[in-house]
Short mmCIF file of C-alpha atoms in Angstrom, two decimals:
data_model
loop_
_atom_site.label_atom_id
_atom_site.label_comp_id
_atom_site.label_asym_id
_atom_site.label_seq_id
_atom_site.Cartn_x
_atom_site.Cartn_y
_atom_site.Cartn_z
CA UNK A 277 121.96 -68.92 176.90
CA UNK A 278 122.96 -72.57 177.91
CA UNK A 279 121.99 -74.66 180.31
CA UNK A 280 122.89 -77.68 181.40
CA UNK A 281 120.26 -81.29 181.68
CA UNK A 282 120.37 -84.92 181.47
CA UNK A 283 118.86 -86.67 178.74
CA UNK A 284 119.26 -90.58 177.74
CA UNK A 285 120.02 -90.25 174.16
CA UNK A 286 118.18 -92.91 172.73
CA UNK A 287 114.54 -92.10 174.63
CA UNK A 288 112.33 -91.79 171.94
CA UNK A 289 109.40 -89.93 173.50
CA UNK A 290 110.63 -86.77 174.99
CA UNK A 291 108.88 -84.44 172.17
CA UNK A 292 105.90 -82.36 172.41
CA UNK A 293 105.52 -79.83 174.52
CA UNK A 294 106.03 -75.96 174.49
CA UNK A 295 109.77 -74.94 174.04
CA UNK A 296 111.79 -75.60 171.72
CA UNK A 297 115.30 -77.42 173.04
CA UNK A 298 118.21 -77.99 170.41
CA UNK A 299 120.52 -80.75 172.02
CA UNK A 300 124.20 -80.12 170.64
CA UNK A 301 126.35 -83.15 170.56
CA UNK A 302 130.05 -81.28 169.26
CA UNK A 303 129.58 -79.40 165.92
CA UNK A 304 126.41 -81.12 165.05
CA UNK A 305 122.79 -81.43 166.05
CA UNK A 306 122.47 -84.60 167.91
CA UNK A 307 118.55 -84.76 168.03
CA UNK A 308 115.84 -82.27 168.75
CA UNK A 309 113.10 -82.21 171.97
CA UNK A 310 110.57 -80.13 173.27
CA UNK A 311 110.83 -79.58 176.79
CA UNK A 312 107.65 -78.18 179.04
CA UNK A 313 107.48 -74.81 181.18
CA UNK A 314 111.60 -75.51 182.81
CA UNK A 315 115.05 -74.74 181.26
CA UNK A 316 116.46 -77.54 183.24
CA UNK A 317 114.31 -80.41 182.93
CA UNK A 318 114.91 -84.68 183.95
CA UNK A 319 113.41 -88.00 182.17
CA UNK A 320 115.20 -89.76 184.75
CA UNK A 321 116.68 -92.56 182.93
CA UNK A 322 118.75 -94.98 184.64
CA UNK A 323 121.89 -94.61 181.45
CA UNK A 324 122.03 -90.83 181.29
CA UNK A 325 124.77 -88.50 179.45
CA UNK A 326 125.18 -84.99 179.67
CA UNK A 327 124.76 -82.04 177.18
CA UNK A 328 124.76 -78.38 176.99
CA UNK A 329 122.02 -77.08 175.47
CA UNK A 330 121.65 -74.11 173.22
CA UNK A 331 117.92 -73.14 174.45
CA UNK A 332 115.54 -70.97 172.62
CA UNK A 333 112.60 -69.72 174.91
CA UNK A 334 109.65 -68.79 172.70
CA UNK A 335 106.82 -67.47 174.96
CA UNK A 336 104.61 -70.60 175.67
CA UNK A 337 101.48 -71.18 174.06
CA UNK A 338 98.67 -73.62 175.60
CA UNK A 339 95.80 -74.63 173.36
CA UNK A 340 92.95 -72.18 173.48
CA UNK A 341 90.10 -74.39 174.94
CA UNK A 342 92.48 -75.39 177.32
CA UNK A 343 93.69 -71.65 178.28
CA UNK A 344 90.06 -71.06 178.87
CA UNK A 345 89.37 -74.09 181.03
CA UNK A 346 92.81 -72.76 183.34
CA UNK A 347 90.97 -69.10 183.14
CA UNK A 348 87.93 -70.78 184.39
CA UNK A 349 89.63 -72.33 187.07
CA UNK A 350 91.05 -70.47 190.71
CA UNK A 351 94.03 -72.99 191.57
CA UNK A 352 95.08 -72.02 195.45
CA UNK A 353 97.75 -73.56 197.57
CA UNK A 354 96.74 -74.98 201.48
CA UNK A 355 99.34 -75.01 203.83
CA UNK A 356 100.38 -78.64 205.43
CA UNK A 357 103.06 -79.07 207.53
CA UNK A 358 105.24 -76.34 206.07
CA UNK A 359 104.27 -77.24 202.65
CA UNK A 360 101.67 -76.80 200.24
CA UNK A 361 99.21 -78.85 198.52
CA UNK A 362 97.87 -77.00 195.38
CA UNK A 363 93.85 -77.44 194.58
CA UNK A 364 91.44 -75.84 192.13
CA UNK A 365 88.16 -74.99 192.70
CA UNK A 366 86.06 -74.45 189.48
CA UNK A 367 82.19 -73.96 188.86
CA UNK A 368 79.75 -73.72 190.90
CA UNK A 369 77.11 -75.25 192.78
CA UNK A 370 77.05 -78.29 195.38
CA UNK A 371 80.88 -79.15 196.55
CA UNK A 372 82.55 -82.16 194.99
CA UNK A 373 85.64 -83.03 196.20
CA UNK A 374 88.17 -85.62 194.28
CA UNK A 375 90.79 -86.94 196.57
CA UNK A 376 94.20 -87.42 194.69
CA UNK A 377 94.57 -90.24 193.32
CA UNK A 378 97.76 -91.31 191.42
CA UNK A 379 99.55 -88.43 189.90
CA UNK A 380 98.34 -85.34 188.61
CA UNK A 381 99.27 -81.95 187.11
CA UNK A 382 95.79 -79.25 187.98
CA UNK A 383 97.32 -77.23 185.17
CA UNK A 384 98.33 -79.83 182.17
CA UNK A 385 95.41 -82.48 183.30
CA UNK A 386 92.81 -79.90 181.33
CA UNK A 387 95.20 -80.42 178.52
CA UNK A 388 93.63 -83.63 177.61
CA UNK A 389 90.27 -83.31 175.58
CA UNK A 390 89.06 -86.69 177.03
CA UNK A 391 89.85 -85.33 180.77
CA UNK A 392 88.03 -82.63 179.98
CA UNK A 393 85.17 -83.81 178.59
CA UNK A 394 84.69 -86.12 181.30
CA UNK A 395 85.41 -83.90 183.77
CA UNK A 396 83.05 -80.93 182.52
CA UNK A 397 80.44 -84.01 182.55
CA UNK A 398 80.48 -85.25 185.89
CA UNK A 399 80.84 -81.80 187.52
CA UNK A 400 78.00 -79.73 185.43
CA UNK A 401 76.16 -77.65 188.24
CA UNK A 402 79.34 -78.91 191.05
CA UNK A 403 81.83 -76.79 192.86
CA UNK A 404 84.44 -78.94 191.40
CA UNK A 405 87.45 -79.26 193.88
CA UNK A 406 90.80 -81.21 192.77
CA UNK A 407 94.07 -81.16 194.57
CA UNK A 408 97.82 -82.14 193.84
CA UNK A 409 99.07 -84.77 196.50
CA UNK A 410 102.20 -83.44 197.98
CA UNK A 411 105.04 -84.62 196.04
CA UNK A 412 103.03 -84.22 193.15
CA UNK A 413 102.08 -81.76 190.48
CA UNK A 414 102.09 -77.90 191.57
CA UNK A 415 102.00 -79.15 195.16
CA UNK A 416 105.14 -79.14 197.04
CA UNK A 417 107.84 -81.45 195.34
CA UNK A 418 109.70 -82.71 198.90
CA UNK A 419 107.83 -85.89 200.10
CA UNK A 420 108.41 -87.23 203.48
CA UNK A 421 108.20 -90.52 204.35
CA UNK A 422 105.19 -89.73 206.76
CA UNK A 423 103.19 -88.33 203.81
CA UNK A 424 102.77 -92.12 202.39
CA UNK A 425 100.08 -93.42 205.11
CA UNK A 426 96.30 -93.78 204.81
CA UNK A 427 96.35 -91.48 207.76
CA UNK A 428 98.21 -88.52 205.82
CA UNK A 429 95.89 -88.58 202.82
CA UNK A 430 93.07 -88.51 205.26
CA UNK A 431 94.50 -85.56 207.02
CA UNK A 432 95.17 -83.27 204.02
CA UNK A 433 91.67 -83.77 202.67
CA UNK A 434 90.15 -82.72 205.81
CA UNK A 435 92.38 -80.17 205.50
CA UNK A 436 91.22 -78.95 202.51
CA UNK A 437 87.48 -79.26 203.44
CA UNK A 438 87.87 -77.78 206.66
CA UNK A 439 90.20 -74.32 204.95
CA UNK A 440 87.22 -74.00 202.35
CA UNK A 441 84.48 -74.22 205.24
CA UNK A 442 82.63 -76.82 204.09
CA UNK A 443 80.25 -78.64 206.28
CA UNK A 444 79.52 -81.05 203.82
CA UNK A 445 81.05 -82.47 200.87
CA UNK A 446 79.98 -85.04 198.05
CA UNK A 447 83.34 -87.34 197.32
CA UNK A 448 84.58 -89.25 194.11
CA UNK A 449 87.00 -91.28 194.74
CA UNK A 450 88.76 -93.14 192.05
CA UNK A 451 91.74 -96.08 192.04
CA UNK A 452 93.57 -95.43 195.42
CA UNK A 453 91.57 -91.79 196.00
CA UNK A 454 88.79 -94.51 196.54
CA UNK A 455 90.51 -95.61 199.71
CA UNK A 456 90.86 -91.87 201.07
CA UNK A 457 87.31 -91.39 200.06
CA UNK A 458 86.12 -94.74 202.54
CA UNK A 459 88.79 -93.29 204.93
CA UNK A 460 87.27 -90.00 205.13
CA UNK A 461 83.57 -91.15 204.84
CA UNK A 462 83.88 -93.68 207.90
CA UNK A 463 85.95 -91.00 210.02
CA UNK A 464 83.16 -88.28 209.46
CA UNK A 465 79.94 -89.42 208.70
CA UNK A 466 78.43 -85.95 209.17
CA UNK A 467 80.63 -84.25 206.60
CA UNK A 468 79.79 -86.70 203.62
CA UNK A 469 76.63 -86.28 201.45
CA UNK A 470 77.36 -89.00 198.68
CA UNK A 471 80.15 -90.92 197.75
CA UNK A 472 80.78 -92.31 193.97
CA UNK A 473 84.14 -94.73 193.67
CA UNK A 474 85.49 -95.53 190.29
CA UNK A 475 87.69 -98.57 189.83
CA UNK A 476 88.21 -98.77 193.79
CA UNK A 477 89.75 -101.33 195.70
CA UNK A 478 89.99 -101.79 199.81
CA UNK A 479 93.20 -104.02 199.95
CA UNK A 480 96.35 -103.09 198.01
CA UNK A 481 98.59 -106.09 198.62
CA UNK A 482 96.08 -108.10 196.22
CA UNK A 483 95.93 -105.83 193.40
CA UNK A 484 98.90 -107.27 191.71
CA UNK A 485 99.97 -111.11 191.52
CA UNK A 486 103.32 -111.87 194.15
CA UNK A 487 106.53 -109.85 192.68
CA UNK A 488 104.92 -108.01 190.02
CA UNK A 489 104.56 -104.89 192.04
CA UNK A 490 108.01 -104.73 192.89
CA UNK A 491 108.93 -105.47 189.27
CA UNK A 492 107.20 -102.38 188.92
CA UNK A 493 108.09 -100.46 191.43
CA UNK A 494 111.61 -101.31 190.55
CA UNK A 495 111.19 -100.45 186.51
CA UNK A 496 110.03 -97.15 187.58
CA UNK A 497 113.01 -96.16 189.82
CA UNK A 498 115.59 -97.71 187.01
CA UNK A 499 114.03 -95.64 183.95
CA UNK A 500 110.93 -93.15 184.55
CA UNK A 501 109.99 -93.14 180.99
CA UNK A 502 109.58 -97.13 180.56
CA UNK A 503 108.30 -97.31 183.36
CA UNK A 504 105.44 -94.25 183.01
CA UNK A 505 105.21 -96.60 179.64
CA UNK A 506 104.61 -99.62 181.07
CA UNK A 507 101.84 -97.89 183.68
CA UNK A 508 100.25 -96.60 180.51
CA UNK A 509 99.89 -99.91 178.69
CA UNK A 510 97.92 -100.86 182.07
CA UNK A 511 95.99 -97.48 183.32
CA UNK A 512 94.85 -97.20 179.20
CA UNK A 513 94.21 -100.42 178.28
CA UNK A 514 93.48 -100.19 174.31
CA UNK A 515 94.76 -96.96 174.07
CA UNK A 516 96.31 -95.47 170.60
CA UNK A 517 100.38 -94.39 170.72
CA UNK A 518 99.67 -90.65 170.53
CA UNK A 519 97.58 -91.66 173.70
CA UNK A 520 99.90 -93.59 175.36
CA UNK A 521 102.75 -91.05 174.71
CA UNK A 522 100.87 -87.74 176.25
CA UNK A 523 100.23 -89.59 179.25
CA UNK A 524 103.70 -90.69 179.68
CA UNK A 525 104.38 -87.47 179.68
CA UNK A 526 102.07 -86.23 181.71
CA UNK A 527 103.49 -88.79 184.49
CA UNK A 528 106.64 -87.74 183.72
CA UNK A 529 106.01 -83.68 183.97
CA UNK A 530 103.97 -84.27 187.37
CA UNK A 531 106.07 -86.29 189.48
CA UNK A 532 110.01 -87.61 189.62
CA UNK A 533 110.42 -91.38 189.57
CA UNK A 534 111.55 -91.40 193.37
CA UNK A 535 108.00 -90.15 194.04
CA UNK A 536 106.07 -92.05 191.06
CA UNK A 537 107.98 -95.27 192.76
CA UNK A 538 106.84 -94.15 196.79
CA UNK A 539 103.24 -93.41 195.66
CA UNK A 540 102.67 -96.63 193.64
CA UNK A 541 104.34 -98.35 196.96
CA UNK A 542 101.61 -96.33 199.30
CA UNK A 543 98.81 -97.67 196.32
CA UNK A 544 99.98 -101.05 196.93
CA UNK A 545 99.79 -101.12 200.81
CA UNK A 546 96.63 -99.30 201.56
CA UNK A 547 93.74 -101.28 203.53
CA UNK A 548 90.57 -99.87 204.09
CA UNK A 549 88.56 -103.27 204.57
CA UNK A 550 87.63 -102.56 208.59
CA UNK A 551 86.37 -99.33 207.44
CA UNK A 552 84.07 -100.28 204.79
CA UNK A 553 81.71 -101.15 206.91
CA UNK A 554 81.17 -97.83 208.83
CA UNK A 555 80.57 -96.07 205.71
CA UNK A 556 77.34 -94.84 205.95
CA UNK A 557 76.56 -92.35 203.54
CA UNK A 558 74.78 -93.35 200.38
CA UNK A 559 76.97 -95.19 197.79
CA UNK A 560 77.94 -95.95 194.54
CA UNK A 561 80.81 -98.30 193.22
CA UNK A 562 81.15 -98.29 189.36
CA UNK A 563 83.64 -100.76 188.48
CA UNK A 564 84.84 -101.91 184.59
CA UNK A 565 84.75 -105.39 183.82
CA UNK A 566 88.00 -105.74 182.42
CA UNK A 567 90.28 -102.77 184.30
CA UNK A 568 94.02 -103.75 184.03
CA UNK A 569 94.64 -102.08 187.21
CA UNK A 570 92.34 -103.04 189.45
CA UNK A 571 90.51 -106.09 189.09
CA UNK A 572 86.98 -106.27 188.95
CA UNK A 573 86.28 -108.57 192.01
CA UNK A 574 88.29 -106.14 194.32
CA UNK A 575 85.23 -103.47 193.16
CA UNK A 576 82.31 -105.78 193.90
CA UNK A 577 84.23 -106.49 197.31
CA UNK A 578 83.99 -102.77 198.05
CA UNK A 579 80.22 -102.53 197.17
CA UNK A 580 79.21 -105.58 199.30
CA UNK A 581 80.97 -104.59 202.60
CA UNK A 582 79.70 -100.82 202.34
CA UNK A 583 75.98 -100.99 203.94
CA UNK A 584 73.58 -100.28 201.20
CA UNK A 585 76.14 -99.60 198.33
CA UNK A 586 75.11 -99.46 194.94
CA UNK A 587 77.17 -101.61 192.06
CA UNK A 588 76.95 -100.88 189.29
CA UNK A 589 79.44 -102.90 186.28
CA UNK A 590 80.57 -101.30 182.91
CA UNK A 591 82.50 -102.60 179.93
CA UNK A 592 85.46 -102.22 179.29
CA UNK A 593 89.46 -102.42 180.22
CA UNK A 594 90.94 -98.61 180.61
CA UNK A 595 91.31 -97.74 184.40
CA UNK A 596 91.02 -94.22 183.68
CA UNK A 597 87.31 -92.82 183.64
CA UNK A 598 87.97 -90.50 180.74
CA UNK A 599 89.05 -93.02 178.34
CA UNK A 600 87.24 -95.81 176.75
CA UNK A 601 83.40 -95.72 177.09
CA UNK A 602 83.33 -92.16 179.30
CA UNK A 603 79.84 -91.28 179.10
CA UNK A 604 78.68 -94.82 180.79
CA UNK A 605 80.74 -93.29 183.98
CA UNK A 606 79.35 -89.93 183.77
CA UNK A 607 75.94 -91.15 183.40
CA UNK A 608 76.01 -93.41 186.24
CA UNK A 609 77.89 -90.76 188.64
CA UNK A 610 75.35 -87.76 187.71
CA UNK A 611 72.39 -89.83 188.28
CA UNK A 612 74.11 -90.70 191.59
CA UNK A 613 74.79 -87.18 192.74
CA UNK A 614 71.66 -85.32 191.72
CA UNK A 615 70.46 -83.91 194.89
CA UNK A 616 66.93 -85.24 196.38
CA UNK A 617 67.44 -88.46 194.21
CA UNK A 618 67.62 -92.02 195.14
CA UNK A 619 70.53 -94.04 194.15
CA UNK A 620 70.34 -95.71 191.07
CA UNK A 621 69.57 -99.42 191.00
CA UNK A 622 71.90 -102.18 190.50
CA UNK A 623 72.67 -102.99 187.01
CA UNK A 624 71.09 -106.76 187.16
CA UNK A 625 73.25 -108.82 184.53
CA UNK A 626 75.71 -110.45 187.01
CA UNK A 627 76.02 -111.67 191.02
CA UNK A 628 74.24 -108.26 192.18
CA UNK A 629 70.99 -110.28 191.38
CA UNK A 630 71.96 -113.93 191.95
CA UNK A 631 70.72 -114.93 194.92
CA UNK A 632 72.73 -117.15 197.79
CA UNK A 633 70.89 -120.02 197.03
CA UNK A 634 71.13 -119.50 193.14
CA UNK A 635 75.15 -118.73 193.95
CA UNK A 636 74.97 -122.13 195.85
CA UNK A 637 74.01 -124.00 193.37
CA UNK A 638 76.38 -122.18 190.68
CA UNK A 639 78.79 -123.29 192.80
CA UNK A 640 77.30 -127.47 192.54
CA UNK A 641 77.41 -126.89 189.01
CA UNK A 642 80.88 -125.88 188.79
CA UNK A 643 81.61 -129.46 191.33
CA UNK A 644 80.08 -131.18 188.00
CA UNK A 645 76.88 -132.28 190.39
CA UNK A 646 73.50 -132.96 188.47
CA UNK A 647 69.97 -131.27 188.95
CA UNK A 648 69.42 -134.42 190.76
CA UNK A 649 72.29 -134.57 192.74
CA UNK A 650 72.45 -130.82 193.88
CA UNK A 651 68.76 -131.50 195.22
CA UNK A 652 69.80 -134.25 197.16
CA UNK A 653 73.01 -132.15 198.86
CA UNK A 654 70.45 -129.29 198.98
CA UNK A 655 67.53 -130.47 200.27
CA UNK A 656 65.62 -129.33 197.28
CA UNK A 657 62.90 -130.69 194.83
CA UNK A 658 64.62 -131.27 191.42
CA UNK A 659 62.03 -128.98 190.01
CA UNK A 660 63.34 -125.94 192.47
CA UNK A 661 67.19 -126.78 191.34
CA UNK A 662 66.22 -127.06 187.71
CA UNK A 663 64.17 -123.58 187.88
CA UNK A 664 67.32 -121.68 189.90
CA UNK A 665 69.93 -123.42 186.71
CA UNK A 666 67.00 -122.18 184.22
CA UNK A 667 67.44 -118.13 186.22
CA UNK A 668 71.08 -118.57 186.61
CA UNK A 669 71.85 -119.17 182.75
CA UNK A 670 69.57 -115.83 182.19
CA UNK A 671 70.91 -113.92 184.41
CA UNK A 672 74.61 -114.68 183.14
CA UNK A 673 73.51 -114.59 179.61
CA UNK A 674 74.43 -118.01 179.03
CA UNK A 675 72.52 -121.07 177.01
CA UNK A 676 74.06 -123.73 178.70
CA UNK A 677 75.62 -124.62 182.44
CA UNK A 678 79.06 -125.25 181.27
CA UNK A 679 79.25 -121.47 179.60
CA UNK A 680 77.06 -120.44 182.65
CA UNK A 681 80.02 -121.45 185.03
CA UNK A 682 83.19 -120.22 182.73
CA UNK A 683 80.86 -116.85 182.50
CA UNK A 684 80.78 -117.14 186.41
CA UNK A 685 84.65 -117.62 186.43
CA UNK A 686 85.50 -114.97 184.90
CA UNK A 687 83.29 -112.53 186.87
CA UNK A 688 85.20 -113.96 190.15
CA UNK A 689 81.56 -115.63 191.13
CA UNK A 690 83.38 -118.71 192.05
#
């Protein structure tokens, strides 16, 4: 049997997968790929050539934990607006729902041993519920433009809550599901129980400097695999190559780069900073010190405009919860979501425990002003300053006021 596809001849990472695809170039074997679940299958690049391919369709094989995870799982399709958005519902116990965030794949995600783990983790004693965005995944491919609004990822969550007759719902919001989560959660207060967001933002124009976006955007559109690349050297940060190369695959088996390129667009224009403050279900922002993605100021922003909101700041730089230091995030989510439990308390080694006059005079150090002089401006004994400098160096973990205010700097404190 042959079928026809278009390949870019000189990608280097379309291999691994589960069928076996012998590209024929004339009389001889140009190079071999693996191709995953279709006979006629895209990498989108922006320089491609055609071939006929010889196929040979072995029956495909998934790796057995992950065959049991899918067995364990009831995937289901909701219907919106003519479409369908695929979801899974798995375990059982308390619902938690994940708005989609990015792009996903409910089969191949459980693929990933680090997904897993993480996964299995947060949701131990959850109804676990995960959907496809449209566009996306097992969902319906076709996107419309009217799909890419705040207002549309709103709608097919409630959607989804309201077809599985919940009354109430737990969310965890990651990234841009963060933003449907706040969205959601400041719509219908009565339907939310507890919220956790992971690496979440409120305003998307800021989370890249002027013109990178579009470079982006527009690296994307021109060749899927750089650009699900380039996304992977961010998302990962510190991530090995066999790493990096699954989940450019992943991206690449879950989405087309038209619709990689319109949901990055929708990630960059959301805005859910009016509805922070109407949030008023217990909260908890966990945010990564060094995420590539999505800086760690645009996390603290979130927790200080929701009422109440608990922050709480991890190490490291990979904007995906599942990779780098997973545990901290599971920990801090469970301990949020156990039923008949308070939130847990602010992790107190940064701004979360400076006060506003100890931020004020942070702020007089960084101006170069002396104990003296910031009691003058302040109206303060010398003693008070020098006692607030004294808490401000410990609570920064910092020996001396010039490290105290570069430590400050980089936190966004100033």
């Amino acid at each position: 049997m042959t079928h026809a596809c278009r390949l870019d001849p000189d990608e280097e990472f379309i291999r691994a997968g589960w069928c076996q695809v012998e590209v024929v170039h004339g009389d001889r074997p140009r190079f071999a790929v693996w191709a995953v679940q279709s006979d006629l299958f895209e990498y989108g690049a922006a320089d491609s050539h055609h071939y006929s391919l010889p196929v040979t369709m072995p029956k495909p094989t998934v790796p057995t934990y992950a065959a049991e995870m899918l067995a364990r799982s009831e995937i289901r399709f909701l219907p919106v607006g003519g479409r369908r958005v695929a979801y899974e519902v798995r375990g059982s116990g308390p619902p938690l729902v994940a708005p989609a965030w990015w792009v996903s794949h409910l089969e191949l995600d459980w693929q990933d041993a680090d997904f897993r783990r993480f996964w299995e983790g947060i949701a131990d004693g959850y109804t676990l519920i995960r959907y496809d965005r449209l566009g996306v995944g097992m969902s319906d491919r076709t996107l419309h433009d009217s799909d890419l609004t705040l207002d549309s990822e709103v709608a097919v969550l409630r959607a989804l809550i309201d077809e599985l007759g919940l009354e109430r719902v737990s969310l965890i919001g990651g990234s841009s599901g963060s933003c449907t989560a706040v969205a959601f959660a400041a719509a219908f207060p009565e339907r939310v129980q507890r919220i956790v967001l992971y690496g979440s933002y409120a305003d998307g124009t800021v989370l890249t400097p002027p013109g990178v976006g579009d470079a982006i955007l527009a690296a994307i559109q021109a060749h899927w695999g750089l650009g699900a690349r380039l996304l992977g050297d961010i998302f990962l940060g510190g991530a090995t190559a066999d790493e990096q190369e699954r989940f450019g695959r992943l991206q690449r088996e879950s989405a087309t780069a038209n619709t990689a390129a319109a949901v990055l667009a929708l990630v960059y224009r959301l805005d859910v900073r009016d509805q922070l403050p109407l949030v008023r279900s217990p909260t908890l922002v966990v945010h990564r010190r060094e995420d590539r993605a999505v800086p760690y100021r645009l996390g603290r922003e979130v927790a200080a405009a929701i009422p109440g909101a608990t922050f709480i700041p991890l190490t490291g730089s990979a904007h995906f919860p599942w990779h780098g230091d997973a545990d901290a995030v599971v920990r801090a989510c469970r301990e949020m979501l156990a039923p008949g439990q308070a939130p847990p308390q602010q992790v107190g080694d940064d701004e979360q425990v400076l006060s506003v006059r100890e931020r004020e005079i942070l702020a007089c150090i960084a101006r170069g002003l002396n104990d003296r002089e910031i009691a003058e401006q302040l109206v303060l004994s010398p003693h008070t300053v020098h006692r607030h400098v004294a808490n401000i160096r410990r609570k920064l973990g910092r020996t001396s006021r010039t490290a105290a205010v570069a430590e400050a700097a980089r936190l966004g404190l100033l």
